[in-house]
């Protein structure tokens, strides 16, 4: 029996871990324990995901949150090391690009515990993003890199990974597995049912580059206020954004909603007209549900969406207005397979099985 410790902390990691945890439970030969760093802690940012997605209850919650990057990552490192000492895992599994990801990978690496990174090889080429730093460092200290796309594999090759002793595998994207599985499972809530079908825009904003730059935040708020005059905007508001809007005195002139759970998110994606976001995950989820996306960022890691014309980067009010107008009249969406076949979870668990046969 191989003991796997899965490190999660932030919302998108709960979604990704749900998929792989289900695959572990089906396979034999693995004991998985989940460690929640505590980075996200509100009921609707954390608990609801564990409940709805039936993720095993975390064996530990380290309760590290609401701190600067240094203190947050440092405290996580310290506490994770203690857990690893006690649990003596055969492998530590980390997801994505958050402070919880780098803390998990670094603590394990220093203790000579093998590390597997799910969603490896992504790059935005913007070193000002904390997530980009987390990605690059996590990839470099991991033993197995599960890449969702061909682009991710090419990014690693360009960084010289052919000469680094790491297993690199194209697994497909676990978020695609999640979208397929939970779409079938879930039912729309009364709130979602009350929305005009195919006639509202789904929006999320929380990235530091947007929330922490008052000028950018102002352009986004104005653009959304304007769009909402024409078509209803549904905006589940991230706590970071809520705090920043209040701090700089910017006002959305429509009612926002609290962050929603994954099951409602899937239903919102399925029913919306198009998506406006700065989230990494939501850009892809829009694609899974055949919705066009406007991304409020200078770069994206998911370049294949841009190349195929289903996602557009937006950096000014003018760009926003003209593309929003275009998408309100758009009815076509291309048939493409960019993120695997929806069996990434299974592929990852099979691959870990093989890894342990030889290591
Ligand atoms: C983090 C990740 C980001 C990921 C995002 C998903 C890093 C560097 N960033 O950003 O990659 O896309 O999660 O949401 O790890 N807060 C609450 N309640 C919560 C969670 C957060 O009030 O449940 C507050 C925190 O106290 C903090 C702010 O929101 O003041 C931001 O939270 P933080 O965890 O620092 O980063 P995110 O913006 O969520």
GROMACS .gro file of C-alpha atoms and ligand atoms in nm:
model
  398
    1UNK     CA    1   0.000   0.000   0.000
    2UNK     CA    2   0.146   0.338  -0.103
    3UNK     CA    3   0.063   0.639   0.110
    4UNK     CA    4  -0.013   0.957  -0.083
    5UNK     CA    5  -0.051   1.294   0.086
    6UNK     CA    6  -0.254   1.537  -0.126
    7UNK     CA    7  -0.198   1.906  -0.051
    8UNK     CA    8  -0.486   2.145  -0.120
    9UNK     CA    9  -0.565   2.494   0.005
   10UNK     CA   10  -0.739   2.711  -0.252
   11UNK     CA   11  -1.070   2.669  -0.430
   12UNK     CA   12  -0.950   2.541  -0.769
   13UNK     CA   13  -0.746   2.273  -0.596
   14UNK     CA   14  -1.053   2.124  -0.434
   15UNK     CA   15  -1.203   2.074  -0.781
   16UNK     CA   16  -0.889   1.911  -0.918
   17UNK     CA   17  -0.825   1.692  -0.615
   18UNK     CA   18  -1.187   1.570  -0.621
   19UNK     CA   19  -1.119   1.402  -0.955
   20UNK     CA   20  -0.796   1.229  -0.858
   21UNK     CA   21  -0.928   1.130  -0.513
   22UNK     CA   22  -1.215   0.949  -0.678
   23UNK     CA   23  -0.967   0.766  -0.901
   24UNK     CA   24  -0.754   0.671  -0.597
   25UNK     CA   25  -1.060   0.535  -0.418
   26UNK     CA   26  -1.140   0.313  -0.718
   27UNK     CA   27  -0.785   0.181  -0.757
   28UNK     CA   28  -0.625  -0.062  -0.519
   29UNK     CA   29  -0.286  -0.012  -0.363
   30UNK     CA   30  -0.320   0.351  -0.250
   31UNK     CA   31  -0.401   0.517   0.078
   32UNK     CA   32  -0.467   0.887   0.022
   33UNK     CA   33  -0.479   1.147   0.298
   34UNK     CA   34  -0.579   1.505   0.225
   35UNK     CA   35  -0.399   1.795   0.390
   36UNK     CA   36  -0.584   2.129   0.373
   37UNK     CA   37  -0.346   2.420   0.432
   38UNK     CA   38  -0.640   2.642   0.527
   39UNK     CA   39  -0.557   2.906   0.262
   40UNK     CA   40  -0.927   2.933   0.170
   41UNK     CA   41  -1.148   2.906   0.472
   42UNK     CA   42  -1.493   3.061   0.418
   43UNK     CA   43  -1.771   2.807   0.402
   44UNK     CA   44  -1.851   2.901   0.043
   45UNK     CA   45  -1.483   2.904  -0.061
   46UNK     CA   46  -1.398   2.569   0.096
   47UNK     CA   47  -1.648   2.346   0.286
   48UNK     CA   48  -1.911   2.353   0.014
   49UNK     CA   49  -1.664   2.194  -0.229
   50UNK     CA   50  -1.581   1.907   0.005
   51UNK     CA   51  -1.952   1.843   0.066
   52UNK     CA   52  -2.087   1.872  -0.288
   53UNK     CA   53  -1.797   1.703  -0.463
   54UNK     CA   54  -1.774   1.429  -0.200
   55UNK     CA   55  -1.407   1.486  -0.138
   56UNK     CA   56  -1.274   1.285   0.158
   57UNK     CA   57  -1.255   1.497   0.472
   58UNK     CA   58  -0.906   1.640   0.519
   59UNK     CA   59  -0.694   1.448   0.769
   60UNK     CA   60  -0.540   1.782   0.871
   61UNK     CA   61  -0.636   2.148   0.840
   62UNK     CA   62  -0.334   2.367   0.899
   63UNK     CA   63  -0.542   2.687   0.921
   64UNK     CA   64  -0.287   2.912   0.753
   65UNK     CA   65  -0.458   3.205   0.577
   66UNK     CA   66  -0.496   3.581   0.540
   67UNK     CA   67  -0.123   3.649   0.553
   68UNK     CA   68   0.130   3.802   0.313
   69UNK     CA   69   0.301   3.565   0.070
   70UNK     CA   70   0.610   3.516   0.286
   71UNK     CA   71   0.431   3.448   0.612
   72UNK     CA   72   0.168   3.231   0.443
   73UNK     CA   73   0.416   3.014   0.255
   74UNK     CA   74   0.656   3.001   0.550
   75UNK     CA   75   0.398   2.886   0.802
   76UNK     CA   76   0.266   2.628   0.559
   77UNK     CA   77   0.619   2.493   0.511
   78UNK     CA   78   0.672   2.462   0.882
   79UNK     CA   79   0.343   2.286   0.949
   80UNK     CA   80   0.363   2.061   0.643
   81UNK     CA   81   0.706   1.942   0.746
   82UNK     CA   82   0.563   1.829   1.081
   83UNK     CA   83   0.282   1.642   0.910
   84UNK     CA   84   0.522   1.475   0.665
   85UNK     CA   85   0.748   1.368   0.952
   86UNK     CA   86   0.456   1.207   1.126
   87UNK     CA   87   0.291   1.049   0.823
   88UNK     CA   88   0.599   0.936   0.629
   89UNK     CA   89   0.426   0.942   0.290
   90UNK     CA   90   0.554   0.764  -0.023
   91UNK     CA   91   0.453   1.061  -0.237
   92UNK     CA   92   0.324   1.415  -0.200
   93UNK     CA   93   0.075   1.531  -0.461
   94UNK     CA   94   0.033   1.903  -0.534
   95UNK     CA   95  -0.199   2.088  -0.772
   96UNK     CA   96  -0.181   2.405  -0.977
   97UNK     CA   97   0.003   2.721  -0.883
   98UNK     CA   98  -0.096   2.860  -0.544
   99UNK     CA   99   0.107   2.928  -0.233
  100UNK     CA  100  -0.019   2.592  -0.101
  101UNK     CA  101   0.132   2.422  -0.410
  102UNK     CA  102   0.484   2.558  -0.366
  103UNK     CA  103   0.476   2.503   0.010
  104UNK     CA  104   0.377   2.137  -0.033
  105UNK     CA  105   0.636   2.070  -0.302
  106UNK     CA  106   0.919   2.247  -0.121
  107UNK     CA  107   0.856   2.089   0.219
  108UNK     CA  108   0.847   1.742   0.058
  109UNK     CA  109   1.151   1.795  -0.163
  110UNK     CA  110   1.369   1.900   0.130
  111UNK     CA  111   1.268   1.579   0.308
  112UNK     CA  112   1.348   1.366   0.001
  113UNK     CA  113   0.984   1.269  -0.044
  114UNK     CA  114   0.890   1.229  -0.413
  115UNK     CA  115   0.660   1.503  -0.544
  116UNK     CA  116   0.402   1.480  -0.824
  117UNK     CA  117   0.265   1.804  -0.971
  118UNK     CA  118  -0.073   1.800  -1.141
  119UNK     CA  119  -0.122   2.084  -1.392
  120UNK     CA  120   0.249   2.117  -1.461
  121UNK     CA  121   0.426   2.304  -1.740
  122UNK     CA  122   0.190   2.600  -1.764
  123UNK     CA  123   0.344   2.941  -1.816
  124UNK     CA  124   0.204   3.291  -1.854
  125UNK     CA  125   0.557   3.435  -1.894
  126UNK     CA  126   0.461   3.708  -1.648
  127UNK     CA  127   0.696   3.683  -1.351
  128UNK     CA  128   0.497   3.946  -1.164
  129UNK     CA  129   0.221   3.693  -1.106
  130UNK     CA  130   0.275   3.503  -0.781
  131UNK     CA  131   0.124   3.201  -0.958
  132UNK     CA  132   0.394   3.206  -1.229
  133UNK     CA  133   0.668   3.196  -0.966
  134UNK     CA  134   0.488   2.913  -0.786
  135UNK     CA  135   0.455   2.714  -1.110
  136UNK     CA  136   0.815   2.742  -1.221
  137UNK     CA  137   0.958   2.652  -0.882
  138UNK     CA  138   0.714   2.368  -0.822
  139UNK     CA  139   0.786   2.209  -1.160
  140UNK     CA  140   1.160   2.225  -1.104
  141UNK     CA  141   1.148   2.040  -0.770
  142UNK     CA  142   0.888   1.779  -0.867
  143UNK     CA  143   0.967   1.419  -0.963
  144UNK     CA  144   0.661   1.368  -1.183
  145UNK     CA  145   0.499   1.639  -1.394
  146UNK     CA  146   0.145   1.580  -1.517
  147UNK     CA  147   0.087   1.820  -1.806
  148UNK     CA  148  -0.267   1.899  -1.920
  149UNK     CA  149  -0.172   2.008  -2.273
  150UNK     CA  150   0.089   1.973  -2.545
  151UNK     CA  151   0.177   2.342  -2.495
  152UNK     CA  152   0.270   2.265  -2.134
  153UNK     CA  153   0.504   1.987  -2.246
  154UNK     CA  154   0.668   2.218  -2.500
  155UNK     CA  155   0.716   2.487  -2.231
  156UNK     CA  156   0.907   2.237  -2.019
  157UNK     CA  157   1.121   2.123  -2.310
  158UNK     CA  158   1.215   2.482  -2.383
  159UNK     CA  159   1.328   2.520  -2.024
  160UNK     CA  160   1.564   2.225  -2.067
  161UNK     CA  161   1.361   1.954  -1.897
  162UNK     CA  162   1.496   1.696  -2.142
  163UNK     CA  163   1.813   1.717  -1.934
  164UNK     CA  164   1.643   1.707  -1.596
  165UNK     CA  165   1.566   1.379  -1.423
  166UNK     CA  166   1.188   1.415  -1.410
  167UNK     CA  167   0.902   1.206  -1.544
  168UNK     CA  168   0.689   1.417  -1.779
  169UNK     CA  169   0.348   1.290  -1.883
  170UNK     CA  170   0.061   1.434  -2.080
  171UNK     CA  171  -0.236   1.344  -1.863
  172UNK     CA  172  -0.504   1.571  -2.006
  173UNK     CA  173  -0.682   1.813  -1.779
  174UNK     CA  174  -0.845   1.693  -1.456
  175UNK     CA  175  -1.081   1.991  -1.473
  176UNK     CA  176  -1.235   1.844  -1.785
  177UNK     CA  177  -1.306   1.520  -1.594
  178UNK     CA  178  -1.468   1.729  -1.320
  179UNK     CA  179  -1.688   1.926  -1.561
  180UNK     CA  180  -1.820   1.609  -1.728
  181UNK     CA  181  -1.879   1.422  -1.403
  182UNK     CA  182  -2.045   1.697  -1.198
  183UNK     CA  183  -2.258   1.825  -1.484
  184UNK     CA  184  -2.429   1.486  -1.488
  185UNK     CA  185  -2.453   1.470  -1.112
  186UNK     CA  186  -2.579   1.815  -1.028
  187UNK     CA  187  -2.909   1.993  -1.063
  188UNK     CA  188  -2.953   2.367  -1.099
  189UNK     CA  189  -3.047   2.555  -0.783
  190UNK     CA  190  -3.358   2.777  -0.778
  191UNK     CA  191  -3.135   3.082  -0.821
  192UNK     CA  192  -2.973   2.942  -1.135
  193UNK     CA  193  -3.312   2.834  -1.271
  194UNK     CA  194  -3.442   3.187  -1.224
  195UNK     CA  195  -3.182   3.333  -1.463
  196UNK     CA  196  -3.271   3.406  -1.826
  197UNK     CA  197  -3.140   3.100  -2.013
  198UNK     CA  198  -2.852   3.181  -2.250
  199UNK     CA  199  -2.904   3.548  -2.181
  200UNK     CA  200  -2.671   3.646  -1.899
  201UNK     CA  201  -2.296   3.690  -1.874
  202UNK     CA  202  -2.105   3.494  -1.611
  203UNK     CA  203  -1.818   3.687  -1.459
  204UNK     CA  204  -1.545   3.634  -1.196
  205UNK     CA  205  -1.254   3.860  -1.092
  206UNK     CA  206  -0.997   3.796  -0.825
  207UNK     CA  207  -0.643   3.806  -0.966
  208UNK     CA  208  -0.400   4.032  -0.781
  209UNK     CA  209  -0.301   4.207  -1.111
  210UNK     CA  210  -0.661   4.330  -1.137
  211UNK     CA  211  -0.770   4.376  -0.776
  212UNK     CA  212  -0.451   4.545  -0.655
  213UNK     CA  213  -0.426   4.800  -0.938
  214UNK     CA  214  -0.692   5.069  -0.881
  215UNK     CA  215  -0.681   5.187  -1.244
  216UNK     CA  216  -0.733   4.839  -1.383
  217UNK     CA  217  -1.002   4.768  -1.127
  218UNK     CA  218  -1.179   5.091  -1.228
  219UNK     CA  219  -1.178   4.998  -1.599
  220UNK     CA  220  -1.318   4.656  -1.514
  221UNK     CA  221  -1.592   4.795  -1.288
  222UNK     CA  222  -1.695   5.051  -1.553
  223UNK     CA  223  -1.697   4.790  -1.828
  224UNK     CA  224  -1.913   4.552  -1.624
  225UNK     CA  225  -2.154   4.827  -1.520
  226UNK     CA  226  -2.195   4.917  -1.886
  227UNK     CA  227  -2.241   4.559  -2.000
  228UNK     CA  228  -2.500   4.501  -1.729
  229UNK     CA  229  -2.714   4.778  -1.882
  230UNK     CA  230  -2.748   4.556  -2.187
  231UNK     CA  231  -2.734   4.201  -2.051
  232UNK     CA  232  -2.753   4.077  -1.696
  233UNK     CA  233  -2.409   4.016  -1.540
  234UNK     CA  234  -2.390   3.738  -1.279
  235UNK     CA  235  -2.083   3.795  -1.064
  236UNK     CA  236  -2.003   3.564  -0.772
  237UNK     CA  237  -1.771   3.796  -0.581
  238UNK     CA  238  -1.439   3.664  -0.447
  239UNK     CA  239  -1.359   3.794  -0.093
  240UNK     CA  240  -1.034   3.952  -0.217
  241UNK     CA  241  -1.223   4.158  -0.478
  242UNK     CA  242  -1.496   4.254  -0.234
  243UNK     CA  243  -1.235   4.387   0.008
  244UNK     CA  244  -1.047   4.582  -0.262
  245UNK     CA  245  -1.360   4.741  -0.410
  246UNK     CA  246  -1.453   4.872  -0.066
  247UNK     CA  247  -1.097   4.995  -0.004
  248UNK     CA  248  -1.074   5.201  -0.323
  249UNK     CA  249  -1.439   5.308  -0.315
  250UNK     CA  250  -1.542   5.154  -0.648
  251UNK     CA  251  -1.901   5.046  -0.691
  252UNK     CA  252  -2.063   4.790  -0.913
  253UNK     CA  253  -2.409   4.925  -0.983
  254UNK     CA  254  -2.570   4.581  -0.990
  255UNK     CA  255  -2.608   4.320  -0.722
  256UNK     CA  256  -2.333   4.062  -0.697
  257UNK     CA  257  -2.373   3.719  -0.540
  258UNK     CA  258  -2.158   3.529  -0.290
  259UNK     CA  259  -1.908   3.279  -0.430
  260UNK     CA  260  -2.097   2.973  -0.552
  261UNK     CA  261  -2.017   2.604  -0.512
  262UNK     CA  262  -1.894   2.393  -0.800
  263UNK     CA  263  -2.232   2.238  -0.884
  264UNK     CA  264  -2.391   2.580  -0.927
  265UNK     CA  265  -2.088   2.702  -1.121
  266UNK     CA  266  -2.124   2.417  -1.368
  267UNK     CA  267  -2.491   2.500  -1.418
  268UNK     CA  268  -2.412   2.870  -1.460
  269UNK     CA  269  -2.151   2.783  -1.722
  270UNK     CA  270  -2.398   2.563  -1.904
  271UNK     CA  271  -2.664   2.834  -1.918
  272UNK     CA  272  -2.474   3.159  -1.970
  273UNK     CA  273  -2.427   3.349  -2.296
  274UNK     CA  274  -2.052   3.399  -2.250
  275UNK     CA  275  -1.791   3.429  -1.976
  276UNK     CA  276  -1.579   3.720  -1.852
  277UNK     CA  277  -1.301   3.624  -1.612
  278UNK     CA  278  -0.944   3.653  -1.492
  279UNK     CA  279  -0.946   3.303  -1.346
  280UNK     CA  280  -0.723   3.038  -1.497
  281UNK     CA  281  -0.974   2.760  -1.447
  282UNK     CA  282  -1.285   2.938  -1.568
  283UNK     CA  283  -1.133   3.010  -1.911
  284UNK     CA  284  -1.114   2.637  -1.970
  285UNK     CA  285  -1.447   2.562  -1.809
  286UNK     CA  286  -1.608   2.810  -2.048
  287UNK     CA  287  -1.458   2.603  -2.331
  288UNK     CA  288  -1.583   2.271  -2.183
  289UNK     CA  289  -1.934   2.417  -2.195
  290UNK     CA  290  -1.883   2.563  -2.543
  291UNK     CA  291  -1.895   2.923  -2.429
  292UNK     CA  292  -1.676   3.205  -2.556
  293UNK     CA  293  -1.463   3.386  -2.303
  294UNK     CA  294  -1.316   3.733  -2.250
  295UNK     CA  295  -1.014   3.717  -2.023
  296UNK     CA  296  -0.919   4.026  -1.827
  297UNK     CA  297  -0.546   3.965  -1.834
  298UNK     CA  298  -0.235   4.050  -2.032
  299UNK     CA  299  -0.140   3.686  -2.086
  300UNK     CA  300  -0.292   3.346  -2.036
  301UNK     CA  301  -0.143   3.003  -1.978
  302UNK     CA  302  -0.417   2.853  -2.195
  303UNK     CA  303  -0.285   2.983  -2.527
  304UNK     CA  304  -0.465   2.716  -2.732
  305UNK     CA  305  -0.795   2.887  -2.648
  306UNK     CA  306  -0.667   3.215  -2.790
  307UNK     CA  307  -0.522   3.044  -3.098
  308UNK     CA  308  -0.858   2.882  -3.169
  309UNK     CA  309  -1.047   3.209  -3.134
  310UNK     CA  310  -1.266   3.108  -2.839
  311UNK     CA  311  -1.092   3.329  -2.584
  312UNK     CA  312  -0.975   3.692  -2.613
  313UNK     CA  313  -0.744   3.886  -2.384
  314UNK     CA  314  -0.891   4.220  -2.282
  315UNK     CA  315  -0.694   4.511  -2.141
  316UNK     CA  316  -0.905   4.823  -2.195
  317UNK     CA  317  -1.261   4.946  -2.180
  318UNK     CA  318  -1.270   4.986  -2.560
  319UNK     CA  319  -1.157   4.630  -2.622
  320UNK     CA  320  -1.411   4.505  -2.371
  321UNK     CA  321  -1.703   4.691  -2.527
  322UNK     CA  322  -1.631   4.583  -2.883
  323UNK     CA  323  -1.572   4.215  -2.797
  324UNK     CA  324  -1.870   4.197  -2.562
  325UNK     CA  325  -2.085   4.330  -2.845
  326UNK     CA  326  -1.943   4.068  -3.082
  327UNK     CA  327  -2.011   3.785  -2.837
  328UNK     CA  328  -2.368   3.891  -2.765
  329UNK     CA  329  -2.439   3.809  -3.131
  330UNK     CA  330  -2.218   3.502  -3.161
  331UNK     CA  331  -2.394   3.168  -3.200
  332UNK     CA  332  -2.117   2.934  -3.322
  333UNK     CA  333  -1.863   2.740  -3.125
  334UNK     CA  334  -1.599   2.514  -3.288
  335UNK     CA  335  -1.566   2.140  -3.215
  336UNK     CA  336  -1.219   2.094  -3.065
  337UNK     CA  337  -1.043   1.850  -2.835
  338UNK     CA  338  -0.777   2.042  -2.644
  339UNK     CA  339  -0.772   1.902  -2.291
  340UNK     CA  340  -0.785   1.526  -2.325
  341UNK     CA  341  -1.082   1.296  -2.309
  342UNK     CA  342  -1.202   1.348  -1.954
  343UNK     CA  343  -1.003   1.056  -1.808
  344UNK     CA  344  -0.706   1.250  -1.666
  345UNK     CA  345  -0.773   1.133  -1.307
  346UNK     CA  346  -0.752   0.768  -1.406
  347UNK     CA  347  -0.442   0.829  -1.617
  348UNK     CA  348  -0.264   0.995  -1.325
  349UNK     CA  349  -0.342   0.712  -1.083
  350UNK     CA  350  -0.234   0.447  -1.338
  351UNK     CA  351   0.086   0.637  -1.400
  352UNK     CA  352   0.161   0.659  -1.025
  353UNK     CA  353   0.107   0.286  -1.004
  354UNK     CA  354   0.369   0.234  -1.275
  355UNK     CA  355   0.606   0.482  -1.112
  356UNK     CA  356   0.602   0.285  -0.788
  357UNK     CA  357   0.677  -0.038  -0.975
  358UNK     CA  358   1.012   0.105  -1.074
  359UNK     CA  359   1.097   0.340  -0.785
  360LIG     C1  360  -0.548   3.218  -0.456
  360LIG     C2  361  -0.432   3.175  -0.547
  360LIG     C3  362  -0.477   3.183  -0.693
  360LIG     C4  363  -0.608   3.107  -0.716
  360LIG     C5  364  -0.712   3.161  -0.618
  360LIG     C6  365  -0.847   3.094  -0.634
  360LIG     C7  366  -0.208   3.224  -0.460
  360LIG     C8  367  -0.090   3.313  -0.471
  360LIG     N1  368  -0.317   3.262  -0.532
  360LIG     O1  369  -0.574   3.356  -0.476
  360LIG     O2  370  -0.376   3.126  -0.774
  360LIG     O3  371  -0.652   3.127  -0.848
  360LIG     O4  372  -0.662   3.142  -0.485
  360LIG     O5  373  -0.945   3.162  -0.562
  360LIG     O6  374  -0.204   3.125  -0.390
  360LIG     N2  375  -1.015   3.522   0.172
  360LIG     C9  376  -1.129   3.515   0.247
  360LIG     N3  377  -1.194   3.394   0.252
  360LIG    C10  378  -1.150   3.283   0.188
  360LIG    C11  379  -1.034   3.294   0.110
  360LIG    C12  380  -0.968   3.413   0.101
  360LIG     O7  381  -1.171   3.612   0.307
  360LIG     O8  382  -1.213   3.177   0.201
  360LIG    C13  383  -0.939   3.647   0.166
  360LIG    C14  384  -0.801   3.630   0.231
  360LIG     O9  385  -0.806   3.654   0.366
  360LIG    C15  386  -0.717   3.729   0.156
  360LIG    C16  387  -0.784   3.737   0.019
  360LIG    O10  388  -0.914   3.682   0.033
  360LIG    O11  389  -0.723   3.856   0.215
  360LIG    C17  390  -0.706   3.664  -0.088
  360LIG    O12  391  -0.689   3.526  -0.056
  360LIG     P1  392  -0.554   3.450  -0.098
  360LIG    O13  393  -0.562   3.312  -0.048
  360LIG    O14  394  -0.438   3.533  -0.058
  360LIG    O15  395  -0.549   3.452  -0.255
  360LIG     P2  396  -0.658   3.439  -0.368
  360LIG    O16  397  -0.681   3.573  -0.425
  360LIG    O17  398  -0.778   3.361  -0.329
   0.00000   0.00000   0.00000
